[in-house]
XYZ file of C-alpha atoms in Angstrom:
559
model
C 15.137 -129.711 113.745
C 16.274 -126.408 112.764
C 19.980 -125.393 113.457
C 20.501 -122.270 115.665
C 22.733 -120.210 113.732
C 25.507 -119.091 115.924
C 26.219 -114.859 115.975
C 29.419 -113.831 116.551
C 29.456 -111.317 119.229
C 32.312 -108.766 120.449
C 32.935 -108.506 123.593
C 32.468 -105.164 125.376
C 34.598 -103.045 127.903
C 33.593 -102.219 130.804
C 33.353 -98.507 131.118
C 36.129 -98.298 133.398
C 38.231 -99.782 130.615
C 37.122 -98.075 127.966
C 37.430 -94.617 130.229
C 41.381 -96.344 130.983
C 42.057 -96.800 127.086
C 40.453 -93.733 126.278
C 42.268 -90.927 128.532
C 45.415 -92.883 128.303
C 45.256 -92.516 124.383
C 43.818 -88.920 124.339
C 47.029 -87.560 127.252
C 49.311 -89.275 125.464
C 48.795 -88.095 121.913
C 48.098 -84.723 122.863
C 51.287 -84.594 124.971
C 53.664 -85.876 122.277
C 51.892 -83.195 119.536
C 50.356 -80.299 121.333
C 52.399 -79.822 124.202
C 56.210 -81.253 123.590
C 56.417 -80.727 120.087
C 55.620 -77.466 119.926
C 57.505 -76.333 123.204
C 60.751 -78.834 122.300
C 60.516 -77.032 118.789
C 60.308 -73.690 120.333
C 63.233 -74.721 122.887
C 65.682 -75.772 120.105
C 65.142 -73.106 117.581
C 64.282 -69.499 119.872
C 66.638 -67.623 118.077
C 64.823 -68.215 115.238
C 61.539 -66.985 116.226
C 60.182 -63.700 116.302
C 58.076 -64.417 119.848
C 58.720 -65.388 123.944
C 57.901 -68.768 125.483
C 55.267 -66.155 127.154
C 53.676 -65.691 123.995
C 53.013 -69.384 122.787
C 53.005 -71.042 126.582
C 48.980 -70.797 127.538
C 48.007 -71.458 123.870
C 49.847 -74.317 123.761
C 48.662 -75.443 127.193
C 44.885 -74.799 126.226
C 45.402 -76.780 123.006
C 47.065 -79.495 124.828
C 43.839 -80.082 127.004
C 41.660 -79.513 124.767
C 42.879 -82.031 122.253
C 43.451 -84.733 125.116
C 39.785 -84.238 125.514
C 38.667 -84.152 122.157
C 40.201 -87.571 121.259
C 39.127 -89.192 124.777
C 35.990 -88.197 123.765
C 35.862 -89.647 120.216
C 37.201 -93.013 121.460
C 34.726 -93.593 124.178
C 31.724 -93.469 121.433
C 33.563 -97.107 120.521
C 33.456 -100.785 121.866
C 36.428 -103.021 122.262
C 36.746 -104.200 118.575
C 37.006 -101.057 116.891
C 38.666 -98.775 120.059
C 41.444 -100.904 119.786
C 42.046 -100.695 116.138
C 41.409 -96.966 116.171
C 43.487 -96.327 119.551
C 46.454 -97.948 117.807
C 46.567 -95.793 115.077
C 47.781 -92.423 116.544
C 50.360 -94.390 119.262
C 51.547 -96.559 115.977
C 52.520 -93.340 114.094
C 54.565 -91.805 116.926
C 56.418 -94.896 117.482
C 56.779 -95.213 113.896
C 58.416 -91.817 114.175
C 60.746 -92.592 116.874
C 62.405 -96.044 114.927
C 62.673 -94.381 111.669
C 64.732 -91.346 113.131
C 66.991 -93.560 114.527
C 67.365 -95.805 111.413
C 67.745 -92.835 108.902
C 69.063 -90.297 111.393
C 69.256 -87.913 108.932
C 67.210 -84.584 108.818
C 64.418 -84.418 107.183
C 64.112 -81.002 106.842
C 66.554 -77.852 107.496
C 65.992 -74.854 105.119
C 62.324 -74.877 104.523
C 62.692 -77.297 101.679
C 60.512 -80.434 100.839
C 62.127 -83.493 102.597
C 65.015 -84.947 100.062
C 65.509 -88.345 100.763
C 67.509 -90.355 99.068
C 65.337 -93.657 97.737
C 66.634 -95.365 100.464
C 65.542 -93.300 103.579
C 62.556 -92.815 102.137
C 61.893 -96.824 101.658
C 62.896 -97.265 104.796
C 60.328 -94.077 106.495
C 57.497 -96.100 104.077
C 58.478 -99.777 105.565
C 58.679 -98.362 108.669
C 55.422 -96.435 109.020
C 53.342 -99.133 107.278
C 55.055 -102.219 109.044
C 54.184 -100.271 112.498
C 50.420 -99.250 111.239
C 49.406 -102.501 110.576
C 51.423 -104.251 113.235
C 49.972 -102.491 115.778
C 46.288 -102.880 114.096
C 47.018 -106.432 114.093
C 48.357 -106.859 117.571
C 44.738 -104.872 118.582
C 43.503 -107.454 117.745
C 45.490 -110.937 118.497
C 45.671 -109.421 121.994
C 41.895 -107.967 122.533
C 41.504 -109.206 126.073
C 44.940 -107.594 126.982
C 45.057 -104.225 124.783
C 44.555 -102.323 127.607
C 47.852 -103.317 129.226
C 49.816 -102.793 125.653
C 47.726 -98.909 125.867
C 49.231 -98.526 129.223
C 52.406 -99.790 129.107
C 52.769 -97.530 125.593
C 51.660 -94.576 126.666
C 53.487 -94.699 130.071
C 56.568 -95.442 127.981
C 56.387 -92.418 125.471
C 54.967 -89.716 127.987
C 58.033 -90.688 129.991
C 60.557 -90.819 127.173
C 58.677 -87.037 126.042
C 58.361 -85.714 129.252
C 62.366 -86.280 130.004
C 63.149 -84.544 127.074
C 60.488 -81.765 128.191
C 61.775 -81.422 131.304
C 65.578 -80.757 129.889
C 64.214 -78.031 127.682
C 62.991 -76.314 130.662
C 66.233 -76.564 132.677
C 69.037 -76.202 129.842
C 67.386 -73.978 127.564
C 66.348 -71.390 130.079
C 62.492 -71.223 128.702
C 60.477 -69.033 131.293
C 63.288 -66.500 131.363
C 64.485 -65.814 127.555
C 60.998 -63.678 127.401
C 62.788 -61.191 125.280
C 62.636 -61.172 121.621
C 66.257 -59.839 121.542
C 65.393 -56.867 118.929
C 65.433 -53.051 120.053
C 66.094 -52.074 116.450
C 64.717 -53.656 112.958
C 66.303 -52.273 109.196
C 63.274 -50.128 107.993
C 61.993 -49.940 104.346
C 63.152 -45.795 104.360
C 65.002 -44.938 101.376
C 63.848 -47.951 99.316
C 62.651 -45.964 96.644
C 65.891 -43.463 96.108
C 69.201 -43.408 95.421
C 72.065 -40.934 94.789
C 71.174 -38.604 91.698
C 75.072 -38.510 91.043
C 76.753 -42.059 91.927
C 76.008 -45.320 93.495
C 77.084 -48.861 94.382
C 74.269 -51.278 94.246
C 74.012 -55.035 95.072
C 70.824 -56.807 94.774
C 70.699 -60.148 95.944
C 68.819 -63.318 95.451
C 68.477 -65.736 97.980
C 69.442 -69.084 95.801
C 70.314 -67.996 92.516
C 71.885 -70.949 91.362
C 73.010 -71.069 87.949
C 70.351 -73.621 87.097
C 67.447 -71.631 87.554
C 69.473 -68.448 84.422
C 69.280 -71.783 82.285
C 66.060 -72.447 83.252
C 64.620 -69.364 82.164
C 67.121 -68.968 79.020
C 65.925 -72.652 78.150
C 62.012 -71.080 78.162
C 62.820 -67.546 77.151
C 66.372 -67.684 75.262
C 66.275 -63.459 75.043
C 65.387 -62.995 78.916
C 68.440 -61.482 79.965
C 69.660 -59.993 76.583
C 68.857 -56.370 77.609
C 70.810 -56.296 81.397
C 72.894 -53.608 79.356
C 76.733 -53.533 80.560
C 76.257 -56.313 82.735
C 78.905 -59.721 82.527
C 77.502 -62.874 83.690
C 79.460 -65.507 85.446
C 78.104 -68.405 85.142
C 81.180 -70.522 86.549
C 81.213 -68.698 90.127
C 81.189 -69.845 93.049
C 79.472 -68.609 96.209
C 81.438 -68.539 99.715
C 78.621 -70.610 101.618
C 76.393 -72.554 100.846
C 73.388 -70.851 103.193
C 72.000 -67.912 103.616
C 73.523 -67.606 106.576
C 76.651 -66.981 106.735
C 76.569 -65.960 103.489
C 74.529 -62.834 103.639
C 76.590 -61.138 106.437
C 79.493 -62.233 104.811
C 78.605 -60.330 101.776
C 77.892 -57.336 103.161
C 80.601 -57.372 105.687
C 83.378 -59.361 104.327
C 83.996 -61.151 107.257
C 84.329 -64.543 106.931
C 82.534 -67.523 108.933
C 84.361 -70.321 110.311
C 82.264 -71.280 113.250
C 84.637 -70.046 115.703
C 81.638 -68.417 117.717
C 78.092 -68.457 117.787
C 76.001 -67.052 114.832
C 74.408 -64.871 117.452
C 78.000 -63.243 118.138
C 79.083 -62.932 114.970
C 75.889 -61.443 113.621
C 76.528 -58.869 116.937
C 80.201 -57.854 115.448
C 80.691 -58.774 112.498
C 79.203 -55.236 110.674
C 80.421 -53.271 113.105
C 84.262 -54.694 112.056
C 83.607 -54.828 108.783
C 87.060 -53.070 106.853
C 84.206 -52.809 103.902
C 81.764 -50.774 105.788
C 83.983 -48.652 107.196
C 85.526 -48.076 104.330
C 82.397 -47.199 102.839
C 81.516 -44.526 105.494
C 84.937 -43.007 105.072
C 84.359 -42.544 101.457
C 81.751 -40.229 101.832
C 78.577 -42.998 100.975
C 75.491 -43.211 102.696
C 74.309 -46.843 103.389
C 70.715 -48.543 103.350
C 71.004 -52.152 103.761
C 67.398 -54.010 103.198
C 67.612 -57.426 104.173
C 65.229 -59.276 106.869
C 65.997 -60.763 110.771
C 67.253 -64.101 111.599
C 69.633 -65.243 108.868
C 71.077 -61.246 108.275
C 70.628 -59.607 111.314
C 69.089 -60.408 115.314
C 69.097 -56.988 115.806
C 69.795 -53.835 113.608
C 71.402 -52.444 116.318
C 74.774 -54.223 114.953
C 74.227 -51.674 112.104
C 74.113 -48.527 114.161
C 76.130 -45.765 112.451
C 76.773 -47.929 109.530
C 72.906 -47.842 107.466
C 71.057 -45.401 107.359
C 68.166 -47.053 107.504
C 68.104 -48.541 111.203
C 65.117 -47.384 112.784
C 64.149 -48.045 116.786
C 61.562 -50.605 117.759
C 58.509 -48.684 119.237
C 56.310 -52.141 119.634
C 55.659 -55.933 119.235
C 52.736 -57.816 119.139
C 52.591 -62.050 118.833
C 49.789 -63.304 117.048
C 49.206 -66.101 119.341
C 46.610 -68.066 117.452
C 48.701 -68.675 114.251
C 51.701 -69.032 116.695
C 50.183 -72.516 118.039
C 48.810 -73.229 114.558
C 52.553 -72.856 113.412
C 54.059 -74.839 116.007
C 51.609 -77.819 115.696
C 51.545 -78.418 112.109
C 55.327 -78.223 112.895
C 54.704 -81.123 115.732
C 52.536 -83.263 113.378
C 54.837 -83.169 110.396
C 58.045 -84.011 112.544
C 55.722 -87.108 113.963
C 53.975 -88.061 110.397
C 56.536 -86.822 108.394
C 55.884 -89.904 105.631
C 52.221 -88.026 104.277
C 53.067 -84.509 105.483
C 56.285 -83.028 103.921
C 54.542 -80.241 102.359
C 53.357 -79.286 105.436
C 56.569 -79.176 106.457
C 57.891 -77.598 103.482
C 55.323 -74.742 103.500
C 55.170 -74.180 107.652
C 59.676 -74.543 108.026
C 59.191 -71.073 105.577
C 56.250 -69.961 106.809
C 57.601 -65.607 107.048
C 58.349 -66.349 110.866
C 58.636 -62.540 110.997
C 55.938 -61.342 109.160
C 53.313 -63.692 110.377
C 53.476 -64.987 113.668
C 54.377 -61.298 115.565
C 54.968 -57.880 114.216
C 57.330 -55.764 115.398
C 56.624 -51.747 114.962
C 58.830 -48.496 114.033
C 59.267 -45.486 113.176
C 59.198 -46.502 109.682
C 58.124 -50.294 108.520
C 59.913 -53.270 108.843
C 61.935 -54.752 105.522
C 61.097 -57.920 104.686
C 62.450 -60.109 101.787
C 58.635 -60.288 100.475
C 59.035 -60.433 96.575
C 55.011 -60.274 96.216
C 55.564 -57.046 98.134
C 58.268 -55.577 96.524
C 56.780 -55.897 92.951
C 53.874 -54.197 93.469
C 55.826 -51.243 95.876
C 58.145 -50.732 92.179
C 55.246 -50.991 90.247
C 53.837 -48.469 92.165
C 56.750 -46.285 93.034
C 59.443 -45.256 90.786
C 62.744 -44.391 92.599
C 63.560 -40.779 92.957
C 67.133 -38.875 93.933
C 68.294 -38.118 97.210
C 70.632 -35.271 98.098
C 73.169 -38.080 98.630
C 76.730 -37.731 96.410
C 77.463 -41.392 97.072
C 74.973 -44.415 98.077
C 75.298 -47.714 98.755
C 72.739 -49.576 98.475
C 71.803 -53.808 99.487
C 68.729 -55.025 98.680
C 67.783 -58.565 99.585
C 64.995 -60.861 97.851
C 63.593 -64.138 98.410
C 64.711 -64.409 94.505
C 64.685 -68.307 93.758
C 63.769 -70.223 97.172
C 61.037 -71.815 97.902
C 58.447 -71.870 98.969
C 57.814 -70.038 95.640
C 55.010 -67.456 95.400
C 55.155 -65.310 92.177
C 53.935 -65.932 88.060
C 55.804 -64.379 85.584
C 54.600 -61.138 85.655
C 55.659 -60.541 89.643
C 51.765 -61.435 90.922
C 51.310 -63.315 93.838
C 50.220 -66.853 92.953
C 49.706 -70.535 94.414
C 51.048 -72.167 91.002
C 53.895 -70.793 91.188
C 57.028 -72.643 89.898
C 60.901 -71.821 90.575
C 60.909 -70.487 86.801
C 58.276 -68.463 87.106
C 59.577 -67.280 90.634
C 63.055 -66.820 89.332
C 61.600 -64.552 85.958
C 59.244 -62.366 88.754
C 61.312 -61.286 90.857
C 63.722 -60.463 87.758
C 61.330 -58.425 86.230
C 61.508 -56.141 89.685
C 65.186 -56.224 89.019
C 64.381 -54.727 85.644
C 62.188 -52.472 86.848
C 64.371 -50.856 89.260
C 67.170 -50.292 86.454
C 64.780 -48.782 84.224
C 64.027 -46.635 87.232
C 67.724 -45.864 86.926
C 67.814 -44.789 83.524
C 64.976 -42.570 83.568
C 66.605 -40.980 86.632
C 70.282 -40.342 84.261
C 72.354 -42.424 87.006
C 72.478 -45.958 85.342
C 75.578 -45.648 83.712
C 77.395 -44.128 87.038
C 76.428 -46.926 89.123
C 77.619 -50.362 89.592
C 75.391 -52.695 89.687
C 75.817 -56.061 90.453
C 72.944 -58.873 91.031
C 74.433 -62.321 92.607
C 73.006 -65.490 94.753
C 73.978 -65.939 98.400
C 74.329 -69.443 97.248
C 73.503 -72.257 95.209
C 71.401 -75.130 95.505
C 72.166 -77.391 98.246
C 72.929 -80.838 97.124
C 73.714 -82.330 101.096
C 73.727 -80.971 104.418
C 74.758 -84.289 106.360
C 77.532 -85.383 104.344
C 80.546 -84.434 102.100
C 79.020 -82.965 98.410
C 81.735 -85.190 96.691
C 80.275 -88.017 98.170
C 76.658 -86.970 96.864
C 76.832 -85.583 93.838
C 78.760 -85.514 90.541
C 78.524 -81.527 89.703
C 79.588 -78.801 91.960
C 77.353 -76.009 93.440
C 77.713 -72.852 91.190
C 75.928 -69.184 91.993
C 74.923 -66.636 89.476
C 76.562 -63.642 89.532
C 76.087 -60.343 86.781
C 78.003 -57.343 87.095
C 77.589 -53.692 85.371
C 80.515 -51.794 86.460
C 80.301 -48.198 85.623
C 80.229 -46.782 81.656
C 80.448 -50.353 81.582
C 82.983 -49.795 78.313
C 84.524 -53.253 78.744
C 87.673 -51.460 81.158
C 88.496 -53.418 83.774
C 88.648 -52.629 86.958
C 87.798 -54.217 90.959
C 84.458 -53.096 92.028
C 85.914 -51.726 94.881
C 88.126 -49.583 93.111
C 85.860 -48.328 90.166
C 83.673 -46.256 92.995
C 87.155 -44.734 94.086
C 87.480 -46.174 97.256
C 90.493 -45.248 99.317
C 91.219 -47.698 101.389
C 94.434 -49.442 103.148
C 93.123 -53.365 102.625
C 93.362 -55.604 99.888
C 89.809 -56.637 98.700
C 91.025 -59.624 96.581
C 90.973 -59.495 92.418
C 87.715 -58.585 91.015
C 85.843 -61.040 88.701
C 85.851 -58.250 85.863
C 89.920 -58.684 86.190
C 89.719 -62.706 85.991
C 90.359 -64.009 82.507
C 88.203 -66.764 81.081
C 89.980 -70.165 81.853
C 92.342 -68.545 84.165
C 93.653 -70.850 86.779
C 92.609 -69.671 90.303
C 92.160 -71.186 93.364
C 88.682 -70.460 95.075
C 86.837 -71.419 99.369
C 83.613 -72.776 99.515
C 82.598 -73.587 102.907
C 79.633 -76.096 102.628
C 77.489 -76.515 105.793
C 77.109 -79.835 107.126
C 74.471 -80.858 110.006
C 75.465 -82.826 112.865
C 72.222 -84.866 113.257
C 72.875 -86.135 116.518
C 73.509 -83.152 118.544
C 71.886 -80.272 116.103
C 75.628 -78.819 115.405
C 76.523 -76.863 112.770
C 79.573 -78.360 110.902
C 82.011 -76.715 107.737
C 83.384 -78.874 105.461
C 86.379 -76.667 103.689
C 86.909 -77.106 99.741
C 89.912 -75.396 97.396
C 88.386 -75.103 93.590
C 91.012 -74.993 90.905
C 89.005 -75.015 87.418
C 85.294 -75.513 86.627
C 83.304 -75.159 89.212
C 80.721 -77.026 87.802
C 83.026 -80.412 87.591
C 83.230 -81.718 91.578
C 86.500 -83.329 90.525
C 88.117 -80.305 90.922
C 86.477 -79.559 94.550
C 88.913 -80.640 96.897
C 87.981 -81.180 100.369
C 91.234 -79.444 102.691
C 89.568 -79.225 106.016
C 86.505 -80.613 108.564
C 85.531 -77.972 110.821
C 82.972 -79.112 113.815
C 81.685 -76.329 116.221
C 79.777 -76.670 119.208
C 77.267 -74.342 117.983
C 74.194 -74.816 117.013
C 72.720 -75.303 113.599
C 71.470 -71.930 112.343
């Protein structure tokens, strides 16, 4: 007799399981990613966008349902076998999410950069994400006859655990009535291409300029910088902050930072009490200041009768399809952060301003857009104004990622931060050939700096991290730049009653000073900014002589 060969056959669900596994799956995935993510995101960062709850809230419901569908959809097309296998997939990556932030609890991502871990967060995101893949793949399928419960008990749990969270976003963070965007006036682009035909005071700054990136470009192009005529370089300096903010409105308004109020307050006063400013006005010089919102300004109107450049919001429209895009990839990457950090990287600096809502004036808008502003000085040479005395602040993405430009100031995807950093110089050269042309080079001081350098840590002390100190370019051309020194300040003839400090031109190499550096620290638990306080006495590049004098913890939020 012939042996009947035995086939091995799956059971199947029932449809009212497979309908149960299905929806469960599909709600809870698209809950966690389309609808909490983006509005929790939204919830905990609104000062930093450029668009309302109103704007992103049907989008984001729309996506939600239609996603929940989608994936409903795409499981039912499977029997028991392989619906449990896939089903476990998505809920093992959110849960997978969930442990490793606790384990690490460190963030992951704050100024648009790609995720530095140290090797051992980032074993511990790999062990986590793959030990919870495969566990739950494996559990699928030890416990086929009672998946379903596991699904429902899973989902139950992080719907729940989400929709708490949801629900305190909606009650503490006052969602359906911020629908403002908080901006009646923008800085405009007027006046970008003049100056003062007889004297001016002009600071161009790059956002990162860390010393590393000058010997980066030295090391590739040792002449690069050989013809900034009259200009010193400093290559031992050290910036005030380590952000942009509060380093950019401390810059221009010489007001220090120490977390003693809300950025949003001190970005509303801090110009209009600025000694500097005022100082500036009384001395006869008209102002442009050319920076972009959020990390400079909220709203220009903190510049009113200080630039001359503030011009009146006359409209705003939100693009709301890239809005949601924004927010999701956001919502993904924060959930499968292990395979998506670029995603993260590129969508955390993603022109919040430019893209996802644009805001109309009289004029147009400045934004730090270095693609932009080399072709606008390629294309327009500067001119002069009937001004006697300008001041002028020009802002540039300079070094920071993401970067965008090749060598020759062209928009381009292989960008690198050399070829970024040698780009947007070349615009910087542009504009003081501009100068020369015009006769007003050697009456103007010049000077091109970094708002800071490269962050080494955010979530702990930088002598605990690192063994070099965080130094910032800085170049100055005072004016007839014939090696007499003088303070900035004082060299445009500034009368003034305060005492600005000793300028660098007046520090002696190897002089023994004593400079601040406040470095910001992130309170990972409760998204809080933090200072950490440090004296320098020496080379800044050698973190021995960093000493750490004071902890200050706010109960503000990161910005």
């Amino acid at each position: 007799m012939k042996k009947e060969k035995k086939q091995i056959e799956f059971e199947k669900y029932t449809f009212k399981e497979k309908l149960l596994i299905s929806c469960l799956t599909g709600f809870t995935v698209s809950f966690v990613l389309c609808l909490f993510g983006p509005i929790d995101i939204y919830a905990n960062n609104m000062q930093e966008f450029a668009f309302t709850f109103k704007d992103m809230a049907l989008p984001v419901f729309l996506l939600f349902v239609g996603v929940a569908v989608g994936v409903a959809a795409l499981l039912m097309c499977f029997q028991r076998f392989i619906l449990n296998i896939i089903s476990s997939l998505p809920l093992s990556l959110i849960v997978a999410s969930i442990i490793e932030g606790i384990i690490n609890r460190s963030p992951k991502i704050i100024s648009g950069d790609v995720a530095e871990a140290s090797d051992r967060e980032y074993y511990i995101m790999i062990i986590t994400y793959v030990v919870c893949i495969f566990g739950f793949a494996f559990l699928s399928i030890c416990v086929t006859e009672k998946w379903k419960n596991v699904v429902v008990f899973l989902c139950v749990l992080l719907v729940g655990m989400n929709g708490a969270s949801l629900v305190s976003d909606f009650i503490n963070k006052d969602l359906i009535h911020d629908n403002s965007i908080n901006c009646d006036y923008v800085l405009s682009k007027d006046g970008l291409d003049s100056v003062s035909g007889k004297e001016n005071i002009i600071y161009i700054l790059f956002d990162r300029f860390d010393n590393e990136y000058v010997d980066s470009v030295k090391e590739k192009y040792p002449d690069f910088f050989d013809d900034l005529e009259g200009f010193t370089y400093f290559d031992s300096a050290v910036s005030t902050y380590t952000r942009t903010f509060p380093a950019v409105p401390f810059m221009i308004s010489g007001n220090e930072y120490k977390a003693e109020t809300s950025a949003f307050d001190y970005l509303a006063s801090t110009y209009q009490n600025s000694d500097f400013l005022k100082d500036l006005k009384d001395n006869g010089y008209k102002i442009d200041i050319y920076a972009d919102r959020y990390y400079e300004y909220n709203d220009a109107k903190a510049f009113e009768g200080i630039a001359d450049n503030v011009s009146k919001v006359t409209s705003y429209k939100a693009n709301k399809k890239k809005i949601v895009e924004y927010l999701f990839k956001l919502s993904i990457a924060r959930t499968v952060k292990v395979f998506l950090t670029q995603i993260m990287y590129v969508n955390a600096n993603y022109g919040l301003a430019t893209k996802l809502s644009t805001l109309e004036c009289e004029g147009e808008v400045y934004h730090d857009n270095d693609a932009w502003l080399s072709d606008y000085y390629k294309d327009t040479k500067l001119t002069a104004d009937a001004s006697d005395k300008t001041f002028t602040f020009i802002y540039m993405h300079g070094s920071h990622t993401p970067h965008i430009l090749d060598e020759n100031g062209d928009y381009s995807e292989d960008a690198t931060d050399i070829s970024q950093t040698i780009g947007s110089f070349k615009t910087v050269k542009l504009y003081l050939e501009y100068l020369k042309e015009l006769g007003v080079y050697d009456n103007s001081t010049i000077i091109i700096s970094g708002d800071h350098g490269i962050p080494i840590t955010e979530d702990s002390p930088l002598h605990e991290e690192t063994d070099k100190g965080v130094t910032t370019a800085i170049m100055i051309k005072p004016k007839k730049a014939d090696n007499k020194k003088l303070i900035i300040v004082k060299d445009a003839k500034i009368k003034s009653d305060k005492n600005y400090g000793k300028s660098a031109l007046d520090i002696k190499e190897n002089e023994s000073r004593t400079r601040i550096f406040y470095q910001s620290v992130f309170d990972v638990d409760h998204h809080k900014l933090g200072l950490n306080k440090y004296e320098i006495k020496g080379d800044a590049h050698d973190i021995n002589n960093w000493n750490l004098t004071e902890e200050i913890r706010s109960d503000y939020t990161w910005y």
